[in-house]
Every structure is written in C-alpha cells, then in structure tokens.
XYZ file of C-alpha atoms in Angstrom:
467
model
C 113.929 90.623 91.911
C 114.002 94.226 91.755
C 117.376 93.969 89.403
C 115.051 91.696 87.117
C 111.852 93.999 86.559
C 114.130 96.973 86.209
C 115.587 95.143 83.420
C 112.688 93.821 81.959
C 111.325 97.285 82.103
C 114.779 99.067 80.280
C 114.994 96.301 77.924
C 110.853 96.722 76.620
C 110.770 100.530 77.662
C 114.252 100.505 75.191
C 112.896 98.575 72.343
C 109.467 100.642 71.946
C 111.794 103.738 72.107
C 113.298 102.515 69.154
C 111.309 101.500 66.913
C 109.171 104.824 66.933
C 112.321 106.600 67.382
C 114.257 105.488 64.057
C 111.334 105.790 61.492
C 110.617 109.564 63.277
C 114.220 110.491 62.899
C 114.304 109.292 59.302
C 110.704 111.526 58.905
C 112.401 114.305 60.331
C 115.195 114.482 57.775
C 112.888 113.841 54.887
C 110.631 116.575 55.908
C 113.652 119.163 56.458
C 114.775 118.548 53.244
C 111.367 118.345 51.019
C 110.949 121.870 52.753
C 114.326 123.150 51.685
C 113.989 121.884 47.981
C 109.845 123.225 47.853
C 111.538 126.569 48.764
C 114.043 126.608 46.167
C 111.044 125.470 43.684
C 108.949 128.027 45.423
C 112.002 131.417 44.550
C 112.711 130.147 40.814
C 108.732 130.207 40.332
C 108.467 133.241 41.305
C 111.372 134.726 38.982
C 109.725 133.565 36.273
C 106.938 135.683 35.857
C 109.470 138.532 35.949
C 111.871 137.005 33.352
C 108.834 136.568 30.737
C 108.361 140.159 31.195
C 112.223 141.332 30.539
C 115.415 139.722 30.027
C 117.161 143.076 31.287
C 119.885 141.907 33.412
C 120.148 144.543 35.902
C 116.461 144.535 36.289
C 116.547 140.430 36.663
C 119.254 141.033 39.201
C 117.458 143.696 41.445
C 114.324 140.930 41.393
C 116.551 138.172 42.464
C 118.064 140.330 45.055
C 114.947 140.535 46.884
C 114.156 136.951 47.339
C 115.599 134.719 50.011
C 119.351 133.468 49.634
C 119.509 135.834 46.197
C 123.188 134.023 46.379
C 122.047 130.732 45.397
C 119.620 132.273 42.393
C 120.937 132.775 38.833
C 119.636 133.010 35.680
C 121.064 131.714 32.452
C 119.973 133.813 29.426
C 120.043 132.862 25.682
C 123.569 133.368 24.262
C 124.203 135.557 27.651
C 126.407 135.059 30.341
C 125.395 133.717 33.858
C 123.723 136.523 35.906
C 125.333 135.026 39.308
C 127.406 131.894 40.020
C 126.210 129.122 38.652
C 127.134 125.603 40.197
C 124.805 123.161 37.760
C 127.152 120.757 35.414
C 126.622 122.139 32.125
C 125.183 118.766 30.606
C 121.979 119.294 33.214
C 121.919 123.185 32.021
C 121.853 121.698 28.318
C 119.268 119.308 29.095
C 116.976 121.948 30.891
C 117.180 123.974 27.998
C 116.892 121.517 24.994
C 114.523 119.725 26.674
C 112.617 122.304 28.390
C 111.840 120.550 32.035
C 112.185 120.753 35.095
C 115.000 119.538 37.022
C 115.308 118.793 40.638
C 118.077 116.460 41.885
C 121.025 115.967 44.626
C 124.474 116.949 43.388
C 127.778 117.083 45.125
C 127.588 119.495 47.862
C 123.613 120.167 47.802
C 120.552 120.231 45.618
C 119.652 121.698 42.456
C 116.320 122.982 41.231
C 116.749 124.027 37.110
C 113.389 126.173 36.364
C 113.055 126.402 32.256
C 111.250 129.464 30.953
C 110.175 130.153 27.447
C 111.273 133.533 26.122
C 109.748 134.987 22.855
C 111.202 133.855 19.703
C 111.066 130.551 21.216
C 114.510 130.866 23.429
C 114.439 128.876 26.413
C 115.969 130.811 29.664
C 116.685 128.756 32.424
C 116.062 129.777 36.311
C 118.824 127.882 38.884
C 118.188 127.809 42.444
C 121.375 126.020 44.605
C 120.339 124.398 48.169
C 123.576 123.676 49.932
C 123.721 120.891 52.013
C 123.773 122.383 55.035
C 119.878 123.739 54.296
C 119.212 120.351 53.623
C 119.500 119.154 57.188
C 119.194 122.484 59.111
C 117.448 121.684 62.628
C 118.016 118.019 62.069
C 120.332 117.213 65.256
C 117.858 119.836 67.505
C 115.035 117.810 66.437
C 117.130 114.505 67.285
C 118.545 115.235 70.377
C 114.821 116.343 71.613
C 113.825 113.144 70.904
C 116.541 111.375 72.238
C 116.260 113.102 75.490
C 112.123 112.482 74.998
C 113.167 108.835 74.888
C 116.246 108.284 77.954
C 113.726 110.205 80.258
C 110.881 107.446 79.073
C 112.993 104.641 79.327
C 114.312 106.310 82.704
C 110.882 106.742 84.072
C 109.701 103.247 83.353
C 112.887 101.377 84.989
C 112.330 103.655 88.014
C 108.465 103.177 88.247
C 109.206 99.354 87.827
C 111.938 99.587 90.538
C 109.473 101.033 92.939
C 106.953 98.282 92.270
C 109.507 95.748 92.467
C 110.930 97.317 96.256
C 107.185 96.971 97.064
C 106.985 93.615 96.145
C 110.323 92.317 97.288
C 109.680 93.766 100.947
C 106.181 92.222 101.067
C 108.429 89.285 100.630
C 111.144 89.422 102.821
C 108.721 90.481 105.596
C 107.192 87.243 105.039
C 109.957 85.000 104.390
C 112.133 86.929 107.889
C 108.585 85.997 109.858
C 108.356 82.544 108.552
C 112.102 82.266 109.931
C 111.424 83.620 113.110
C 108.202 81.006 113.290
C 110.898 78.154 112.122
C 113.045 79.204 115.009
C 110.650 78.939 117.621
C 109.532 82.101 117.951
C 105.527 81.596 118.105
C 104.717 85.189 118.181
C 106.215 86.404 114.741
C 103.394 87.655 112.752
C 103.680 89.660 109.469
C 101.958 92.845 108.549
C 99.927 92.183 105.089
C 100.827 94.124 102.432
C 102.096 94.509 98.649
C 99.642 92.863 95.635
C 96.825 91.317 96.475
C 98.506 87.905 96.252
C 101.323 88.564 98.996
C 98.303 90.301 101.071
C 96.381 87.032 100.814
C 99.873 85.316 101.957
C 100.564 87.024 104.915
C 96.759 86.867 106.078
C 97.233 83.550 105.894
C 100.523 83.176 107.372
C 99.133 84.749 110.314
C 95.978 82.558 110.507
C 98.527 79.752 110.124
C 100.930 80.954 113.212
C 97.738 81.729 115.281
C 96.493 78.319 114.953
C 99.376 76.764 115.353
C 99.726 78.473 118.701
C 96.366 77.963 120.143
C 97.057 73.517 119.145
C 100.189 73.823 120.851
C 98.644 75.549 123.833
C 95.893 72.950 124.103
C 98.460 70.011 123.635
C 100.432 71.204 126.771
C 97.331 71.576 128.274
C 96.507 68.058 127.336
C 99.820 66.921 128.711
C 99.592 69.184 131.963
C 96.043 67.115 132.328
C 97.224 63.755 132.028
C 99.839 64.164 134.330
C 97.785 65.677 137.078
C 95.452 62.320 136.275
C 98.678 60.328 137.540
C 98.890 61.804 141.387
C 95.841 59.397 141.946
C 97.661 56.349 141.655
C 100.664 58.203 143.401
C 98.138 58.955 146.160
C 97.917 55.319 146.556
C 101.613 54.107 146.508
C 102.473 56.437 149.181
C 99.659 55.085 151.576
C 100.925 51.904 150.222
C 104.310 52.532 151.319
C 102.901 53.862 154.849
C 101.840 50.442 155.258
C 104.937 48.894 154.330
C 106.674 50.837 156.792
C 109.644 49.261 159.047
C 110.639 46.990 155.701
C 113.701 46.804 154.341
C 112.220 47.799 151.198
C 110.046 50.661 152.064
C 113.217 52.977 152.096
C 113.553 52.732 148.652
C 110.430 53.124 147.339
C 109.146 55.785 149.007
C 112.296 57.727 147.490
C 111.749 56.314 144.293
C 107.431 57.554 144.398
C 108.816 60.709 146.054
C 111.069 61.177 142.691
C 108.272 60.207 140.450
C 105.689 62.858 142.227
C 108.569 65.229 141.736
C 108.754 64.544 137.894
C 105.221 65.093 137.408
C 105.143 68.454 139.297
C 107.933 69.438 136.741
C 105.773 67.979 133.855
C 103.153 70.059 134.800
C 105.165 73.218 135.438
C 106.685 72.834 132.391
C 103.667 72.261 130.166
C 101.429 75.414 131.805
C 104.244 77.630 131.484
C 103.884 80.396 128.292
C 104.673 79.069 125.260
C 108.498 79.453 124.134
C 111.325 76.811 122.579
C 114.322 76.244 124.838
C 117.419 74.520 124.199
C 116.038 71.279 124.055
C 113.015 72.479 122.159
C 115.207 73.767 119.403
C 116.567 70.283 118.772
C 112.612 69.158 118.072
C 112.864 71.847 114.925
C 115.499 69.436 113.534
C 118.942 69.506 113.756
C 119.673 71.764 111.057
C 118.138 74.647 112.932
C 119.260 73.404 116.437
C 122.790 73.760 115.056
C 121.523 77.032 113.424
C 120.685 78.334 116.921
C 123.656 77.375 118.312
C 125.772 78.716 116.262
C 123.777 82.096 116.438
C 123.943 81.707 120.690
C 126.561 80.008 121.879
C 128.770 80.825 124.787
C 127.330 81.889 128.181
C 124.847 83.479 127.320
C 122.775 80.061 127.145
C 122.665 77.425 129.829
C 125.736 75.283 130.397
C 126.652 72.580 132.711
C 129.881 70.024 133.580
C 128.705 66.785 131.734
C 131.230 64.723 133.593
C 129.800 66.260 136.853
C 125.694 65.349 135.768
C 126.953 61.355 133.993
C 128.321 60.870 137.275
C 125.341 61.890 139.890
C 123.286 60.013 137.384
C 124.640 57.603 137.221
C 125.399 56.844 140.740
C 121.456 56.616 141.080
C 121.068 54.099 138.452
C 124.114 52.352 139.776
C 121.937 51.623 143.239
C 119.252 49.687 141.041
C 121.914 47.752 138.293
C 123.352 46.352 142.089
C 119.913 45.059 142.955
C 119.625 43.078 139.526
C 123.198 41.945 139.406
C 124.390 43.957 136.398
C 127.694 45.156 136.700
C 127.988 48.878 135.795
C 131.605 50.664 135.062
C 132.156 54.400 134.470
C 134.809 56.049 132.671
C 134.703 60.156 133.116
C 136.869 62.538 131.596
C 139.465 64.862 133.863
C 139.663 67.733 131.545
C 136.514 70.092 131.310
C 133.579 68.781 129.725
C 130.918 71.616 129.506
C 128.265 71.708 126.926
C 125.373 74.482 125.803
C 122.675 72.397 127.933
C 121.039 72.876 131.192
C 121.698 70.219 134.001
C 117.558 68.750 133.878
C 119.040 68.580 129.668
C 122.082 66.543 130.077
C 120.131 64.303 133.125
C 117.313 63.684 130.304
C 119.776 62.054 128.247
C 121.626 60.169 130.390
C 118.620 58.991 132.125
C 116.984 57.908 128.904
C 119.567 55.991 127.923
C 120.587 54.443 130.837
C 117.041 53.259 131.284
C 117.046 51.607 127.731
C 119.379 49.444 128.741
C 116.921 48.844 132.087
C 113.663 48.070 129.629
C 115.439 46.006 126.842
C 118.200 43.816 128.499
C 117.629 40.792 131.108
C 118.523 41.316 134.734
C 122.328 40.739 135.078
C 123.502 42.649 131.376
C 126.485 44.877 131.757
C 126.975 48.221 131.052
C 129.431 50.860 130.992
C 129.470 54.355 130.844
C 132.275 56.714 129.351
C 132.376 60.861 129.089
C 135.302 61.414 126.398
C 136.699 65.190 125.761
C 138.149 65.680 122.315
C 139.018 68.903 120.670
C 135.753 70.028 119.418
C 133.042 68.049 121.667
C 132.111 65.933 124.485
C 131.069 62.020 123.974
C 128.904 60.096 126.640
C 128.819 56.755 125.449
C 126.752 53.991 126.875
C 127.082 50.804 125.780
C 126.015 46.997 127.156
C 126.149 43.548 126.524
C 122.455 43.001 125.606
C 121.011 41.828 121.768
C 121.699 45.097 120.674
C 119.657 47.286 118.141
C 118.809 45.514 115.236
C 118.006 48.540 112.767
C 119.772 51.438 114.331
C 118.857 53.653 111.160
C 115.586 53.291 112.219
C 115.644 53.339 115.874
C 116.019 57.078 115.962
C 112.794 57.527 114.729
C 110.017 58.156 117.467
C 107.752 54.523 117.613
C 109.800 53.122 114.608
C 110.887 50.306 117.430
C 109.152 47.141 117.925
C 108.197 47.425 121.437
C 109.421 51.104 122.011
C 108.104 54.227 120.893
C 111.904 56.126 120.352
C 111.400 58.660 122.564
C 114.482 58.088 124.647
C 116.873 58.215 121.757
C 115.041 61.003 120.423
C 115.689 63.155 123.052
C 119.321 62.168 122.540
C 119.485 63.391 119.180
C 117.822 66.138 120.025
C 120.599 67.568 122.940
C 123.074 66.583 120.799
C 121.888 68.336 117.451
C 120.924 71.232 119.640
C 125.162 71.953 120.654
C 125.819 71.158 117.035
C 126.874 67.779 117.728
C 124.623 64.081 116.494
C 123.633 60.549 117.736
C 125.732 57.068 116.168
C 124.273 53.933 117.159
C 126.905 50.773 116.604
C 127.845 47.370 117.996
C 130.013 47.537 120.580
C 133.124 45.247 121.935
C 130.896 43.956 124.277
C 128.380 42.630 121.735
C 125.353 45.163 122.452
C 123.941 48.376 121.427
C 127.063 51.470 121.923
C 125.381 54.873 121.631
C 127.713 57.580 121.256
C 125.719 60.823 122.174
C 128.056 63.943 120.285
C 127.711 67.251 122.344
C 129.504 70.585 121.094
C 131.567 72.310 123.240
C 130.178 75.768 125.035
C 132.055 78.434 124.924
C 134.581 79.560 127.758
C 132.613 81.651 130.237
C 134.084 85.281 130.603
C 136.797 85.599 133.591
C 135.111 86.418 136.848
C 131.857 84.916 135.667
C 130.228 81.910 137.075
C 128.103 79.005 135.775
C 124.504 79.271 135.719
C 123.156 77.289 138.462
C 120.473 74.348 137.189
C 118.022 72.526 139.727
C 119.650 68.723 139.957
C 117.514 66.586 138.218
C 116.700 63.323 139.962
C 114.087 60.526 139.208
C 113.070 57.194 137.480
C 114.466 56.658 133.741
C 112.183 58.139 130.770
C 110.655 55.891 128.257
C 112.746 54.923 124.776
C-alpha cells in the first residue's frame, strides 16, 4: 500500500511539475532573448543621434566604442566603407537602405538589428548591431536547472510525505489485521491500540468492543455449562443411595463404578468450564481445521501434549469391552506394534475413542459387532471403528453438529476436531461388515528429544459422550 500512494503521489506530483515546468522553460528562453535583441535595438538608437550630427568616422568610431559589445556595432555610410565588421547579407543592407526600415530578424549564427538613419541630402546611413547566439540564450540552462532541481525536490517531497502517510496507515492495519489473527487463534486477550485515520481508529475501537464481548459471552457460557452440571450431582446424590440399597447384588458392583465414573466426569466438566479462559489442543480444532492444522504446524513436537494412541484405544476399549459382553456384541481389536503417538493429551484421544465407541452403543441393537483397529503409516495414525449396524445414511452430513436425525453430532464432531487439530481429518464409509467405518486421521508428533520423557496425562475413564 505504501508502494501504491508513493506512486500515485510521483506520478501526479510528476505531471503538475510538468506542465508548469515546460511552458516556464519556453518563457524563460523567450524572455532571454527579447532582452538581448531590445538591447541591440536599445545601442543602434542611441548611435543615431550621434550619426545625424557627423558622419566623421573616427568620431562615429570613438561613440561606438563606448557602448556595450562596440564589436558587434558598425555603421555603413553612403558610398563609404564599413566602419567595423559587418556580418548582415548585403540584400538585407540594400533593403534597409532603399527602403528605409527597420530590420530585426534571426540569421545564421545570431540576430540582426539594421537601424536606418537619414543623413542630409537625403542619404540613408544604416546602424548594424550583431547578437550572437550565445547572448541569445545566456543564463538559459542556470535558469533551467533551478527549476529542475525546484521540481525533483517537489516531486521528492510529495512521494516522501505520501510514504509517511501511507506507513501510518499500513501499520494501523497490520496492527489490526496481526490482532484479529491472534483473536482467530484463540488468543482472547489480543486487543489493538487505535490509531491512524479516523476510519482505522473507529476499527480498532470496535475490534476491541468486539473481542471484549466476545469474552465476557464465552465466560458466561462456561459458566452456564459449569451450572448445569453442578444441577446433575442431585440425581447422582440419588443413584448412589440407590446403589447403597442395592448392596450385596450382583449388579451393584457395576454400577456404583459406573455413577462413581459419571460423578468423576462432571467434576472435570466443571473444572474445566471455571477455569480462565484459553483454547487448548482440542479447542483449536473448534476454530476449524484450517487453523487447527495452522497451529500445529506452528507447535508441533514436544512442546505440546502427546500420548501412545495404541496405549489409550486399548484401556478404552477394554472398558467398553466389559459392557459389549453384557449385550452380546462381539468386539475385536486390532493395535499397531510400532509407535503410534499423536499431538493430543490422553483425556483428548479417550474423548474420541469414547465417542465413537458409544455411537455404536446408542445407534445399533444389542448383539451388533464391532471392531476396533489403530493403523501406523508413514505420516499418521488411523483408529478405525467400524460395526455391523444400518450404517450412516448421509455421512456428508453427519459431521455436522445436530444435522442427524436422532443425534445432535457431537461425538463425531469431536472426532474431527482431534483429528484436524494434528493436521489429520475424519472419512465416514461403508465398511466390509455392512455398517458405518469411521476412520479418525491423526498426524504424527514429533520425536521427543533424547533423555526426555512423555508428558504424563490423568487416565480418562467414564461412560461414552453423546454423538
């Protein structure tokens, strides 16, 4: 932008230069030389006075001596020789003469002035006054190179002045473009300091307005969240005095572990929506995947959180495996030997596998296989889940949240989310066994530095989110 005004400003600065510049140059010249030739008018006028008084030649000589440039001065007498050099074509001498006017006209080399004067006895003497050419144009390239230097420091102090308007103006906006970015990545503190024209002023006040009240509706949504959570320990309450009283039954085992897991969620809900506001790994995938990937590729490696996939599909999956025996549904999994760590957390990974495991759960009959595979290829990790249910009729659609008939999306949207997050995606397809096949994508974290553990993560453990 700043390229463009200064070359807006050269180009308009330039053409105003020039068209005063020209026409004043050409004035110039005119002027020098209408001063040169009234001179030479001006000397022969004045000889003439003297020659009407004597045609002596010695004393015409002594008066022409005393004028300026007496060199370019003669006089031609009647029937006398030249007093001086003359340099007029004899034709224009003759035509002075007979004709008895004035002549002034360009000739080869300069300008002549022919000044007739009437003798007595009716002789015509004739005055001749010689301007070379180099009188003719004498200060000419002073006066032009003062204005040409008049005009480059114009024309320089415009493209300069509109340079430093147009550095103003383009920092105003990168300010606000860098803390728009920062906002688009998550960070909910970027704020811009208002400056430049009034109109990118305006902008940044209400860029800032915008970010502010962006922050306080996110605050009271977590709040919101954090609330209706805390609303759920009452029915909690009640299952584990419920489960008191079922004591000594085979069942009561399990589902005091399974309300002991839920109470645990909830806490975690609750922690997780009070704490200050920031976007994690996982919260990076809600901007989108472009800018997950973005972040990823800006932090990979240890520096984020990492985890064994192979190690969480399997602990998960063990759980769920203890519930697909109670409803007869035969459950195979297939993990990886090589290592299969991704640029999630453990809680991250658990989220997805949980989600989707519990899909199949919600939308199959009791007694659907399913199978579960972690596959290591050069680039990424796959965890593919796939069963023998109906299958997804519209899979474009069914990673959309609430875009399901009966399910509001949220379990394969947190899919897509840890995989966009590593740089990796989501494909829903029909697989061998007739259902739905999900094949999560994650990219591959970096190798940790020699001598350097992996972060440990809290081991996630509860009941399957919703889809």
């Amino acid at each position: 932008m700043r390229r463009s005004l200064a070359g807006v400003a050269l180009a308009v600065t330039s053409m105003v230069a020039l068209s005063f510049l020209i026409p004043l140059a050409a004035l110039v010249m005119s002027l020098v030389k209408e001063q040169s030739v009234t001179a030479a008018e001006q000397r022969a006028a004045a000889l003439a006075p003297v020659l009407a008084l004597t045609t002596d030649p010695s004393a015409l000589r002594e008066s022409a001596a005393s004028l300026d440039a007496a060199e370019y001065v003669v006089v031609h007498l009647p029937d006398e020789p030249a007093l001086g050099t003359s340099r007029a074509p004899a034709a224009l001498l003759e035509r002075a003469q007979r004709g008895r006017e004035s002549i002034s006209q360009r000739m080869p080399g300069g300008w002549i002035c022919l000044q007739p004067v009437v003798l007595p006895g009716e002789q015509v003497a004739v005055i001749e006054n010689f301007v070379p050419k180099e009188e003719l144009t004498r200060g000419v390239a002073a006066s032009w190179t003062v204005m040409l230097l008049l005009a480059v420091g114009l024309v320089g102090g415009s493209v300069l002045v509109a340079d430093r308007l147009g550095a103003k103006v383009v920092r105003s906006s990168k300010r606000l473009a860098h803390a728009s970015q920062a906002l688009g990545r998550g960070n909910l503190d970027a704020r811009v300091d208002p400056m430049g024209p009034r109109e990118l002023r305006e902008a940044g006040i209400a860029f800032n307005t915008m970010a502010h009240r962006m922050t306080e509706l996110l605050a009271v949504e977590r709040e919101l969240v954090a609330d209706l959570s805390h609303r759920l320990r009452t029915p909690l309450t009640a299952l584990h005095l419920a489960t008191e009283r079922m004591a000594g039954s085979p069942e009561s085992a399990r589902v005091e572990a399974a309300v002991c897991a839920l109470e645990t969620e909830l806490r975690a809900i609750i922690t997780a929506a009070r704490t200050p506001l920031a976007v994690g790994p996982m919260g990076q995938g809600m901007l989108g995947p472009e800018t997950g990937t973005a972040h990823h590729a800006a932090h990979p490696g240890p520096a984020g959180p990492r985890c064994e996939a192979a190690d969480v599909v399997r602990h998960r999956t063990a759980f769920w495996a203890v519930l697909a025996e109670q409803q007869n549904r035969p459950c195979s999994l297939d993990l990886t030997q090589e290592p299969a760590a991704v640029g999630l957390s453990e809680d991250d990974v658990a989220a997805v596998v949980d989600a989707l495991i519990g899909n199949v759960f919600r939308h199959t009959p009791p007694g659907t296989a399913f199978a579960v595979r972690v596959a290591r290829t050069a680039q990424a990790v796959e965890l593919v889940v796939e069963d023998a249910g109906p299958g997804i009729p519209e899979p474009d659609q069914a990673l959309s949240r609430g875009s399901s008939t009966g399910s509001s999306g949220l379990g394969l949207d947190i899919a897509r989310r840890a995989g966009s997050v590593t740089g990796g995606s989501v494909r829903i397809a029909r697989g061998p066994r007739g259902g739905a096949r999900i094949t999560v994508v994650f990219g591959l974290a970096a190798p940790l530095p020699s001598g350097r553990a992996p972060r440990a993560s809290r081991r996630r453990t509860g009941w399957p989110r919703a889809r």
